[in-house]
Coordinates of C-alpha atoms and ligand atoms in Angstrom, one line a residue:
X37 CA 0.1 -0.3 -0.3
X38 CA 1.3 4.0 -0.9
X39 CA 1.5 5.8 2.3
X40 CA -1.3 8.2 2.7
X41 CA -2.2 10.7 5.4
X42 CA -4.8 9.8 7.4
X43 CA -8.2 11.2 7.1
X44 CA -9.2 13.8 10.1
X45 CA -12.1 11.2 10.9
X46 CA -9.9 8.3 10.9
X47 CA -7.4 10.0 13.1
X48 CA -9.8 11.3 15.2
X49 CA -11.0 7.4 16.2
X50 CA -7.8 6.2 16.7
X51 CA -6.7 9.1 18.9
X52 CA -10.0 8.9 20.8
X53 CA -9.0 4.4 21.7
X54 CA -6.0 5.6 23.6
X55 CA -8.5 8.2 25.9
X56 CA -11.1 6.0 25.6
X57 CA -11.3 2.2 26.7
X58 CA -14.7 1.5 27.8
X59 CA -17.4 3.9 29.6
X60 CA -15.4 4.0 32.2
X61 CA -13.1 6.3 31.3
X62 CA -16.0 8.5 29.7
X63 CA -17.7 8.9 33.2
X64 CA -14.1 9.6 34.1
X65 CA -12.9 12.3 32.1
X66 CA -16.7 13.4 32.6
X67 CA -16.5 13.6 36.1
X68 CA -12.7 15.3 36.5
X69 CA -14.4 18.3 33.7
X70 CA -16.7 18.8 36.3
X71 CA -14.5 18.9 39.5
X72 CA -12.8 21.1 37.2
X73 CA -15.5 23.2 36.7
X74 CA -15.7 23.6 40.9
X75 CA -18.9 21.6 41.0
X76 CA -20.1 21.1 44.7
X77 CA -22.2 18.6 43.3
X78 CA -22.5 16.0 40.7
X79 CA -25.3 13.3 39.0
X80 CA -24.1 10.1 37.1
X81 CA -27.0 8.5 35.1
X82 CA -26.0 5.2 33.4
X83 CA -28.5 3.0 31.1
X84 CA -26.8 -0.5 30.1
X85 CA -23.9 -0.3 31.8
X86 CA -23.0 2.6 29.9
X87 CA -23.5 1.4 26.1
X88 CA -27.0 2.7 25.8
X89 CA -26.1 6.2 27.6
X90 CA -24.1 8.0 30.4
X91 CA -25.3 11.1 31.8
X92 CA -22.8 14.0 34.1
X93 CA -24.7 16.9 35.6
X94 CA -22.7 19.2 37.4
X95 CA -23.4 22.3 39.1
X96 CA -20.2 24.1 38.0
X97 CA -18.9 26.9 36.5
X98 CA -20.7 26.2 32.9
X99 CA -19.4 26.8 29.6
X100 CA -20.1 30.3 28.2
X101 CA -22.1 30.0 24.5
X102 CA -19.5 31.2 22.3
X103 CA -17.0 28.6 23.1
X104 CA -19.0 25.3 23.3
X105 CA -18.2 24.6 19.4
X106 CA -14.6 24.9 20.4
X107 CA -14.8 22.6 23.7
X108 CA -14.9 20.0 21.7
X109 CA -12.0 20.7 19.2
X110 CA -9.5 18.3 19.8
X111 CA -6.5 20.1 21.6
X112 CA -8.9 22.9 23.0
X113 CA -8.4 23.5 26.7
X114 CA -9.6 26.2 30.0
X115 CA -6.8 25.0 31.9
X116 CA -3.5 25.0 30.2
X117 CA -1.4 27.7 27.4
X118 CA 2.3 27.2 27.4
X119 CA 4.3 24.0 28.2
X120 CA 5.7 25.0 30.8
X121 CA 1.8 25.4 32.4
X122 CA 2.4 21.5 32.5
X123 CA 4.9 21.7 35.9
X124 CA 2.6 23.0 37.9
X125 CA -1.0 21.4 36.9
X126 CA -3.5 21.9 39.1
X127 CA -6.4 20.7 37.0
X128 CA -7.4 17.4 36.6
X129 CA -7.8 17.8 33.0
X130 CA -4.8 19.4 30.8
X131 CA -5.1 17.8 27.6
X132 CA -7.7 19.1 26.0
X133 CA -8.8 15.9 23.9
X134 CA -11.3 14.4 25.9
X135 CA -14.8 15.7 25.0
X136 CA -12.9 15.6 21.4
X137 CA -12.6 12.2 21.8
X138 CA -16.3 11.1 23.1
X139 CA -17.4 13.1 20.7
X140 CA -16.1 11.6 17.8
X141 CA -17.2 7.8 18.8
X142 CA -20.7 8.6 20.4
X143 CA -23.7 10.5 20.0
X144 CA -23.6 13.1 22.9
X145 CA -24.8 16.9 23.8
X146 CA -23.9 18.4 25.8
X147 CA -26.2 21.4 27.8
X148 CA -24.5 24.4 29.9
X149 CA -25.3 27.6 31.3
X150 CA -22.8 30.1 32.7
X151 CA -23.7 32.4 35.8
X152 CA -23.4 35.7 33.3
X153 CA -26.1 34.8 31.1
X154 CA -29.8 34.1 30.7
X155 CA -30.1 31.0 28.5
X156 CA -28.5 28.0 27.6
X157 CA -26.7 26.7 25.0
X158 CA -27.3 22.8 23.4
X159 CA -25.1 21.6 21.0
X160 CA -25.5 18.0 19.8
X161 CA -22.3 16.2 18.2
X162 CA -22.5 12.8 16.2
X163 CA -19.3 11.3 15.7
X164 CA -17.4 14.3 15.7
X165 CA -19.7 16.1 13.4
X166 CA -22.0 18.8 15.4
X167 CA -25.7 18.5 14.1
X168 CA -27.2 20.9 16.2
X169 CA -26.8 24.2 17.9
X170 CA -29.3 25.7 19.7
X171 CA -30.5 28.1 22.9
X172 CA -32.2 26.3 25.9
X173 CA -33.2 26.5 29.5
X174 CA -31.1 25.1 32.2
X175 CA -29.4 25.7 35.9
X176 CA -26.3 26.3 36.2
X177 CA -23.6 23.9 35.2
X178 CA -23.8 21.4 32.9
X179 CA -24.8 18.3 31.8
X180 CA -23.4 16.1 28.8
X181 CA -25.0 13.2 27.7
X182 CA -23.6 10.0 26.0
X183 CA -25.7 8.2 23.8
X184 CA -25.1 4.6 21.4
X185 CA -21.2 5.0 22.3
X186 CA -18.6 3.1 19.4
X187 CA -21.9 3.0 18.1
X188 CA -19.5 4.1 15.0
X189 CA -16.3 2.0 16.0
X190 CA -17.9 -1.7 15.5
X191 CA -14.1 -3.1 16.1
X192 CA -14.4 -1.5 19.5
X193 CA -17.9 -2.3 20.6
X194 CA -17.1 -5.7 20.0
X195 CA -14.9 -5.8 23.1
X196 CA -17.3 -4.4 25.6
X197 CA -17.6 -6.5 27.9
X198 CA -20.7 -7.8 29.5
X199 CA -22.8 -5.0 31.3
X200 CA -22.7 -6.5 34.6
X201 CA -19.1 -6.0 34.1
X202 CA -19.0 -2.6 32.4
X203 CA -21.2 -1.2 35.2
X204 CA -18.8 -2.4 37.9
X205 CA -16.0 -0.3 36.4
X206 CA -18.0 2.1 36.3
X207 CA -18.7 1.9 40.3
X208 CA -15.5 1.4 40.4
X209 CA -14.3 5.0 39.3
X210 CA -17.6 7.1 41.0
X211 CA -16.9 5.5 44.3
X212 CA -13.2 6.5 43.8
X213 CA -14.1 10.0 43.1
X214 CA -16.5 10.4 46.0
X215 CA -13.8 9.0 48.1
X216 CA -11.1 12.1 46.5
X217 CA -13.7 14.8 47.0
X218 CA -15.6 13.8 50.5
X219 CA -17.3 17.6 50.3
X220 CA -18.7 16.9 46.6
X221 CA -22.4 14.9 46.8
X222 CA -21.9 12.5 44.4
X223 CA -25.3 10.1 42.8
X224 CA -25.0 7.7 41.1
X225 CA -27.6 5.9 38.9
X226 CA -28.1 2.6 37.4
X227 CA -30.6 1.7 34.9
X228 CA -33.1 4.1 36.7
X229 CA -31.7 2.7 40.0
X230 CA -29.6 4.8 42.6
X231 CA -26.6 2.9 43.4
X232 CA -24.3 4.9 45.1
X233 CA -24.5 8.5 47.1
X234 CA -22.2 10.4 49.3
X235 CA -23.7 12.8 51.4
X236 CA -21.0 15.6 50.6
X237 CA -20.2 16.1 54.5
X238 CA -16.9 17.0 53.7
X239 CA -15.6 14.0 55.7
X240 CA -13.8 11.2 54.0
X241 CA -15.2 8.7 56.5
X242 CA -18.9 9.9 55.4
X243 CA -18.0 8.8 52.0
X244 CA -16.5 5.4 53.8
X245 CA -19.5 4.4 55.7
X246 CA -21.0 4.3 52.1
X247 CA -18.7 2.9 49.9
X248 CA -17.9 -0.2 52.0
X249 CA -20.3 -0.5 55.1
X250 CA -20.4 0.6 58.5
X251 CA -18.9 -2.5 60.3
X252 CA -15.8 -2.4 57.8
X253 CA -15.2 1.7 58.0
X254 CA -16.0 1.7 61.9
X255 CA -12.5 -0.7 61.4
X256 CA -10.7 2.0 59.4
X257 CA -7.9 4.5 61.4
X258 CA -7.4 7.6 60.0
X259 CA -3.7 8.7 58.7
X260 CA -2.7 12.2 59.2
X261 CA 1.2 13.5 59.2
X262 CA -0.5 16.9 59.6
X263 CA 2.1 19.0 57.8
X264 CA 4.1 19.6 60.4
X265 CA 5.4 16.0 60.5
X266 CA 6.0 15.2 56.8
X267 CA 8.9 14.3 56.3
X268 CA 10.4 16.9 53.6
X269 CA 11.5 15.7 50.6
X270 CA 15.3 16.6 49.1
X271 CA 13.4 20.5 47.4
X272 CA 12.4 20.9 51.4
X273 CA 8.6 20.0 49.4
X274 CA 6.3 19.1 52.1
X275 CA 4.1 15.7 51.5
X276 CA 1.1 15.1 53.4
X277 CA -0.8 12.0 53.8
X278 CA -3.9 12.1 54.7
X279 CA -6.7 8.7 54.1
X280 CA -7.7 5.9 55.9
X281 CA -6.1 2.8 56.7
X282 CA -7.4 -0.7 57.6
X283 CA -7.5 -2.5 61.3
X284 CA -4.8 -5.5 60.4
X285 CA -7.8 -7.2 60.6
X286 CA -9.7 -6.0 58.5
X287 CA -7.4 -7.9 55.2
X288 CA -8.2 -8.8 51.6
X289 CA -7.5 -11.0 49.5
X290 CA -6.6 -8.8 46.4
X291 CA -4.6 -5.1 46.6
X292 CA -7.7 -3.7 44.7
X293 CA -8.9 -2.3 47.9
X294 CA -5.7 -0.1 48.4
X295 CA -6.5 2.9 46.6
X296 CA -4.0 6.6 46.0
X297 CA -5.1 9.8 45.2
X298 CA -2.4 12.1 44.5
X299 CA -3.4 15.5 45.0
X300 CA -6.7 14.4 43.8
X301 CA -6.0 12.1 41.0
X302 CA -6.5 8.4 41.4
X303 CA -3.6 6.6 40.4
X304 CA -2.3 2.9 39.7
X305 CA 1.0 3.2 41.4
X306 CA 3.5 -0.3 42.7
X307 CA 5.3 1.4 43.8
X308 CA 3.6 3.5 46.7
X309 CA 0.9 0.3 46.9
X310 CA 3.9 -1.7 47.7
X311 CA 4.9 1.1 50.5
X312 CA 2.0 0.4 52.1
X313 CA 1.6 -2.9 52.3
X314 CA 5.4 -2.4 54.2
X315 CA 3.7 -0.1 56.6
X316 CA 1.8 -3.7 57.9
X317 CA 5.1 -5.8 57.7
X318 CA 4.5 -8.8 59.7
X319 CA 0.7 -7.0 60.7
X320 CA -1.1 -9.4 58.3
X321 CA -1.1 -12.7 57.3
X322 CA 0.8 -13.9 54.1
X323 CA -0.8 -13.1 50.6
X324 CA -3.4 -11.3 52.7
X325 CA -3.5 -7.7 51.4
X326 CA -5.1 -4.1 53.5
X327 CA -7.2 -2.0 53.1
X328 CA -6.4 1.7 52.4
X329 CA -8.1 5.1 51.4
X330 CA -5.2 7.7 50.8
X331 CA -4.3 11.1 49.7
X332 CA -0.4 11.6 48.9
X333 CA 0.0 15.6 48.4
X334 CA 2.2 16.9 47.3
X335 CA 3.7 20.8 45.2
X336 CA 2.3 19.9 41.8
X337 CA 5.4 21.2 40.3
X338 CA 6.7 17.7 42.8
X339 CA 4.4 15.0 39.9
X340 CA 4.1 14.8 36.0
X341 CA 1.0 14.2 35.3
X342 CA 1.2 13.4 31.5
X343 CA 2.8 10.5 31.1
X344 CA -0.3 8.1 30.3
X345 CA -3.0 8.7 28.0
X346 CA -5.6 8.7 30.8
X347 CA -3.1 10.2 33.0
X348 CA -3.5 7.3 35.3
X349 CA -0.2 6.9 36.4
X350 CA 2.6 10.2 37.3
X351 CA 5.8 10.2 37.7
X352 CA 7.4 12.0 40.8
X353 CA 10.0 13.9 41.1
X354 CA 11.5 12.4 44.0
X355 CA 10.3 9.0 44.7
X356 CA 11.5 7.5 47.4
X357 CA 10.7 10.5 49.6
X358 CA 7.7 9.9 48.2
X359 CA 7.5 6.5 49.5
X360 CA 9.1 7.0 53.0
X361 CA 6.2 9.6 53.8
X362 CA 3.7 7.1 53.2
X363 CA 4.9 4.5 54.5
X364 CA 6.4 6.4 57.4
X365 CA 3.1 7.7 58.4
X366 CA 1.0 4.4 58.0
X367 CA 3.5 2.6 59.7
X368 CA 3.2 5.2 62.5
X369 CA -0.5 5.8 62.5
X370 CA -0.9 1.8 62.9
X371 CA 1.6 0.8 65.3
X372 CA -0.5 3.9 67.6
X373 CA -4.0 2.2 67.1
X374 CA -3.7 -1.3 65.6
X375 CA -5.1 -3.1 68.1
X376 CA -2.9 -6.1 70.3
X377 CA -2.5 -9.3 68.6
X378 CA -4.9 -11.2 70.3
X379 CA -5.9 -15.2 70.6
X380 CA -9.5 -15.2 69.3
X381 CA -11.7 -11.4 70.1
X382 CA -11.1 -9.5 73.3
X383 CA -13.3 -9.2 76.0
X384 CA -16.1 -8.0 73.4
X385 CA -19.2 -7.7 73.1
X386 CA -20.4 -6.7 77.2
X387 CA -19.6 -3.2 77.5
X388 CA -16.6 -2.6 80.8
X389 CA -18.5 -1.3 83.0
X390 CA -20.3 -4.6 82.9
X391 CA -17.3 -6.5 83.3
X392 CA -16.3 -4.1 85.7
X393 CA -19.0 -5.7 88.0
X394 CA -18.7 -9.9 86.8
X395 CA -15.1 -9.4 88.4
X396 CA -15.9 -7.4 91.6
X397 CA -18.9 -9.1 92.5
X398 CA -17.2 -12.5 92.1
X399 CA -17.9 -14.7 95.4
X400 CA -15.4 -16.2 98.4
X401 CA -15.2 -20.4 98.1
X402 CA -13.7 -22.2 100.7
X403 CA -10.9 -24.3 98.1
X404 CA -11.4 -27.7 99.4
X405 CA -7.0 -27.5 99.2
X406 CA -4.9 -25.8 101.4
X407 CA -4.2 -22.6 101.1
X408 CA -0.4 -22.2 100.3
X409 CA 0.5 -18.7 101.6
X410 CA -1.4 -16.4 103.2
X411 CA -2.7 -13.7 101.1
X412 CA -3.6 -16.5 98.6
X413 CA -7.3 -15.0 98.3
X414 CA -7.1 -11.6 97.4
X415 CA -7.6 -11.4 94.1
X416 CA -9.9 -13.7 94.7
X417 CA -12.0 -11.9 96.9
X418 CA -15.1 -10.2 96.5
X419 CA -15.1 -6.3 96.1
X420 CA -13.6 -4.3 93.6
X421 CA -10.2 -5.7 91.7
X422 CA -8.0 -2.8 92.1
X423 CA -5.7 -4.1 88.8
X424 CA -9.3 -3.0 87.1
X425 CA -9.8 0.6 86.3
X426 CA -13.0 1.8 86.4
X427 CA -12.7 3.9 82.8
X428 CA -11.4 2.0 79.8
X429 CA -8.2 3.3 79.1
X430 CA -8.1 5.8 75.9
X431 CA -7.1 4.6 72.9
X432 CA -3.6 2.7 72.0
X433 CA -3.0 3.5 75.9
X434 CA -2.6 0.4 78.1
X435 CA -5.1 -1.0 81.1
X436 CA -2.6 -1.3 84.6
X437 CA -1.6 -4.6 84.2
X438 CA -0.8 -6.5 87.1
X439 CA 2.6 -9.4 87.2
X440 CA 2.3 -13.0 87.9
X441 CA 5.6 -13.8 87.0
X442 CA 7.8 -14.5 84.5
X443 CA 8.1 -17.7 81.7
X444 CA 10.2 -18.9 79.7
X445 CA 13.0 -16.2 81.3
X446 CA 11.7 -14.2 78.5
X447 CA 8.1 -13.1 79.2
X448 CA 6.3 -11.8 81.8
X449 CA 2.9 -12.7 82.9
X450 CA -0.2 -10.5 83.4
X451 CA -3.6 -9.6 84.3
X452 CA -5.9 -7.4 82.8
X453 CA -9.3 -6.1 82.1
X454 CA -9.3 -8.5 79.0
X455 CA -7.9 -11.5 80.0
X456 CA -4.2 -12.7 79.8
X457 CA -0.7 -10.5 78.3
X458 CA 1.8 -12.3 77.6
X459 CA 5.1 -9.7 77.3
X460 CA 8.3 -10.2 76.1
X461 CA 10.4 -8.5 78.1
X462 CA 13.4 -7.2 75.8
X463 CA 10.6 -5.4 73.6
X464 CA 9.0 -3.5 75.9
X465 CA 12.2 -2.5 77.7
X466 CA 13.4 -1.5 74.3
X467 CA 9.8 0.7 73.6
X468 CA 10.3 1.9 77.0
X469 CA 13.9 3.1 76.2
X470 CA 13.6 4.6 73.5
X471 CA 10.7 6.7 74.4
X472 CA 13.2 7.6 77.1
X473 CA 15.5 8.4 75.0
X474 CA 13.8 10.5 72.1
X475 CA 11.9 12.8 75.3
X476 CA 15.5 13.9 76.3
X477 CA 17.1 14.2 72.6
X478 CA 14.2 16.5 72.0
X479 CA 14.9 18.7 74.7
X480 CA 17.8 18.0 74.9
X481 CA 18.4 17.2 78.7
X482 CA 20.3 14.3 78.2
X483 CA 21.5 12.1 81.2
X484 CA 25.5 11.7 80.5
X485 CA 27.2 9.2 82.8
X486 CA 31.0 9.8 82.8
X487 CA 33.4 6.8 82.6
X488 CA 35.7 7.0 85.3
X489 CA 38.6 6.2 82.7
X490 CA 38.0 6.5 79.2
X491 CA 37.8 3.5 77.4
X492 CA 39.4 2.9 74.3
X493 CA 37.2 0.9 71.9
X494 CA 39.2 -1.1 68.9
X495 CA 36.5 -1.1 65.7
X496 CA 36.1 -3.4 62.4
X497 CA 37.1 -1.2 59.6
X498 CA 33.8 -1.0 58.5
X499 CA 32.4 -0.2 62.0
X500 CA 34.3 2.8 61.8
X501 CA 33.3 4.0 59.1
X502 CA 30.3 3.9 59.9
X503 CA 31.2 6.0 62.5
X504 CA 32.0 8.8 60.5
X505 CA 28.5 9.2 59.5
X506 CA 27.1 8.4 63.1
X507 CA 28.9 10.4 65.2
X508 CA 26.9 13.4 65.7
X509 CA 23.9 11.3 66.4
X510 CA 25.8 9.5 69.3
X511 CA 27.2 12.5 70.3
X512 CA 23.5 13.6 71.0
X513 CA 22.2 10.4 72.0
X514 CA 25.1 10.7 75.1
X515 CA 28.0 8.5 73.9
X516 CA 31.1 10.8 73.9
X517 CA 33.0 9.0 71.9
X518 CA 36.3 10.6 70.1
X519 CA 38.8 9.4 67.0
X520 CA 41.7 7.8 68.3
X521 CA 43.6 7.4 65.5
X522 CA 43.0 4.2 63.4
X523 CA 40.2 2.6 63.4
X524 CA 40.4 3.1 67.9
X525 CA 38.2 5.5 69.7
X526 CA 38.1 7.1 72.7
X527 CA 34.6 6.4 75.2
X528 CA 34.8 8.8 77.9
X529 CA 30.6 9.2 78.7
X530 CA 27.7 6.7 77.8
X531 CA 23.9 8.0 78.3
X532 CA 22.7 6.5 82.0
X533 CA 19.5 5.7 80.5
X534 CA 21.3 2.5 79.1
X535 CA 21.9 1.9 82.7
X536 CA 25.1 -0.8 83.2
X537 CA 25.6 -1.9 79.8
X538 CA 29.2 -3.5 78.0
X539 CA 30.2 -0.3 76.2
X540 CA 32.3 -2.4 73.7
X541 CA 29.7 -4.3 72.2
X542 CA 27.2 -1.9 73.0
X543 CA 28.8 0.2 71.0
X544 CA 30.1 -2.1 68.5
X545 CA 26.8 -3.1 68.4
X546 CA 25.1 -0.1 67.2
X547 CA 27.0 0.4 64.9
X548 CA 26.7 -2.8 62.9
X549 CA 23.2 -2.0 63.1
X550 CA 23.0 1.3 61.9
X551 CA 25.6 -0.3 58.4
X552 CA 22.1 -1.9 57.4
X553 CA 19.9 1.0 57.4
X554 CA 19.1 2.6 53.6
X555 CA 20.4 6.5 55.1
X556 CA 17.3 7.6 56.3
X557 CA 15.6 11.0 56.5
X558 CA 16.8 13.4 58.2
X559 CA 14.8 13.7 60.3
X560 CA 14.4 10.0 61.0
X561 CA 18.9 10.4 62.1
X562 CA 18.3 10.6 65.9
X563 CA 15.0 7.9 66.1
X564 CA 16.9 5.5 64.3
X565 CA 20.2 6.1 66.5
X566 CA 18.1 6.0 69.5
X567 CA 16.5 2.5 68.4
X568 CA 20.1 1.1 67.8
X569 CA 20.7 2.0 71.6
X570 CA 17.5 0.1 72.9
X571 CA 18.5 -3.0 70.9
X572 CA 21.5 -3.0 73.0
X573 CA 21.0 -1.4 76.2
X574 CA 17.6 -3.5 77.1
X575 CA 17.3 -6.9 79.0
X576 CA 17.8 -9.8 77.4
X577 CA 15.9 -12.7 76.4
X578 CA 16.9 -15.0 79.2
X579 CA 17.5 -12.9 81.8
X580 CA 15.9 -13.4 85.1
X581 CA 13.6 -11.2 86.4
X582 CA 12.3 -10.4 90.1
X583 CA 9.0 -9.3 90.3
X584 CA 9.7 -5.7 91.5
X585 CA 11.5 -5.9 88.3
X586 CA 8.9 -6.7 86.1
X587 CA 6.4 -4.9 88.5
X588 CA 8.2 -1.5 87.2
X589 CA 8.7 -2.4 83.8
X590 CA 4.9 -2.8 83.7
X591 CA 4.8 0.3 85.4
X592 CA 7.3 2.1 83.0
X593 CA 5.6 0.4 79.3
X594 CA 1.5 1.5 80.6
X595 CA 3.3 5.8 80.7
X596 CA 5.2 5.0 77.3
X597 CA 2.6 5.9 74.2
X598 CA 3.3 3.4 71.9
X599 CA 3.1 0.9 74.3
X600 CA 2.5 -2.4 71.9
X601 CA 5.5 -2.4 69.9
X602 CA 8.9 -2.3 70.3
X603 CA 10.8 0.7 68.6
X604 CA 11.4 -1.9 65.5
X605 CA 7.8 -2.7 65.2
X606 CA 7.8 -6.3 66.8
X607 CA 3.8 -6.9 69.3
X608 CA 5.6 -5.4 72.9
X609 CA 2.7 -8.3 74.1
X610 CA 0.0 -11.2 73.1
X611 CA -3.2 -10.6 75.1
X612 CA -5.3 -14.2 74.9
X613 CA -9.0 -12.7 75.5
X614 CA -11.3 -13.8 78.2
X615 CA -13.5 -14.9 76.2
X616 CA -11.3 -16.6 74.1
X617 CA -9.8 -18.9 77.3
X618 CA -13.6 -19.6 77.8
X619 CA -14.2 -20.5 75.1
X620 CA -11.2 -23.5 74.8
X621 CA -12.3 -23.8 77.9
X622 CA -15.8 -24.9 77.3
X623 CA -17.2 -22.7 79.3
X624 CA -19.3 -21.6 77.0
Ligands
ADP867 P1 -9.5 19.0 29.5 O1 -10.3 19.0 30.5 O2 -8.3 18.5 29.1 O3 -9.3 21.1 29.2 P2 -12.3 18.4 27.8 O4 -12.2 18.0 26.4 O5 -12.7 17.8 29.1 O6 -10.9 19.0 28.1 O7 -12.7 20.1 28.0 C1 -11.9 21.6 27.5 C2 -13.0 22.6 27.8 O8 -14.2 22.2 28.0 C3 -12.7 22.2 28.8 O9 -11.0 23.3 29.1 C4 -13.7 23.1 30.0 O10 -12.5 24.8 29.7 C5 -14.3 22.9 28.7 N1 -15.3 22.0 29.5 C6 -15.4 20.5 29.9 N2 -16.5 20.5 30.6 C7 -16.9 21.1 31.7 C8 -18.2 21.3 32.5 N3 -18.3 20.1 33.3 N4 -18.1 22.2 33.1 C9 -17.4 23.6 32.1 N5 -16.7 23.8 31.7 C10 -16.3 22.5 31.1
MG868 MG1 -10.8 17.3 30.8

């Protein structure tokens, strides 16, 4: 065949194919236009999975009569002028392709009116040809009705799936936008029946209740990095991470329920999805995936949105910083709020006051066997149980626990209102030391213990190289360390908080641990250092603890802000719930 230039009609249908893959693509472009137009309310109507009709009505700014036809021209947009504008796009659309593409493969009617006009405009376009342009009444805003998609492109029509499948794609898309814009009132009607509505209250949780149901929504935890807490990208650009993540117990079989928005745009991003899954590390059973709805907000020049025809993929200028911000914020949220891993449900069902009453009312029984020690009865006796507080602890906090003993020289066994706790003594002590050190660092009041004589420590070449990076944070933590030629260092003082430690082993151990860290963010360095130091300073498994020591440790743990995990994210305790015990013993 000779080379020929394609006719405009064929060319436009080919171009349309890139943007409009299936009915859901049309709905996506129309909703984006409505949002860009400042709409607060969007009504979507779909018939036969979108084949027959997709209509999107908004109460946005509308299009002036003189510009309506122009809006359908390819590369006609009000959102961009110059290539340089691409660097700070704040609208969802910018290519000026959607209306042109939609109109070239369907029969489209657009009705619109701006605030300044008395009469609106109705434009009918069939396969890119304007067939009618007339004035008509319409409330302020725009309604676009797309009928008979692909009526003139049989090849495409053939590839559409069953109505139910196309409908599912549309449902997913509409709910995503409702979640990305909780302030938007969204209504979706399928074949004349209401199938989704979001209240537009501005609260994401209200939308989540509509999307996932009340029960699941109640198991979602808010993530809010705030601006101050956001780690900085190398360019000093702040990255905010907000939204909701599911309790680990809410896991699913696929990654489909991880929904991501970047600057208000729904995106697919394997890296960020992975970052979220990483944050659940050790919290989920293998091959299970979390539920999450997260928005990442960063300065527009930090993201390239112009990399994919449907704009559903983006490129970050500082990928790692975004990745870490997401992972860190989700992880911290989970650690602060996730339930204690437990065998079976917690006390479940009964409320706090009721349980307290039940336990307090326990009657004394004469034991049929001799009592071994005086005071044996005290814990069984009637009357208020001193360890059972009147009100439940704040979320994330521990109730007071009563130490019963030590097991395997590794776990502290304790009783709490909800059942029996097994506490990992090393992890618990790490948590206590870690929060103390961080608090001291934050107030620059590190308690330091001078050694009677400076101690020389011989490091390996790898350790001494590592020391160069970490010397300052070490000093800040309370280790007065001074290079002494070669790989030898002098240690003059150590942090008091760590107690009696083997200085040589501790220093070497810290440096070994830190060598495994990828270069952390500036504001994470102190925390990493403190975590490494605690790992070395905390009591070890295998150490026998006296009752007083155990009680002191548990008291200290109760006072920490995140008592449930060690600084490395492992649980400090496991709860064997009262209800679980009862079931296992066949009591109910
Ligand atoms: P883009 O969104 O990339 O600019 P479109 O083809 O989707 O391109 O739309 C072209 C133009 O038509 C937009 O730039 C906007 O000015 C106008 N427009 C489209 N939809 C609406 C709407 N719902 N309300 C107001 N203006 C709209
Ligand atoms: Mg658009």
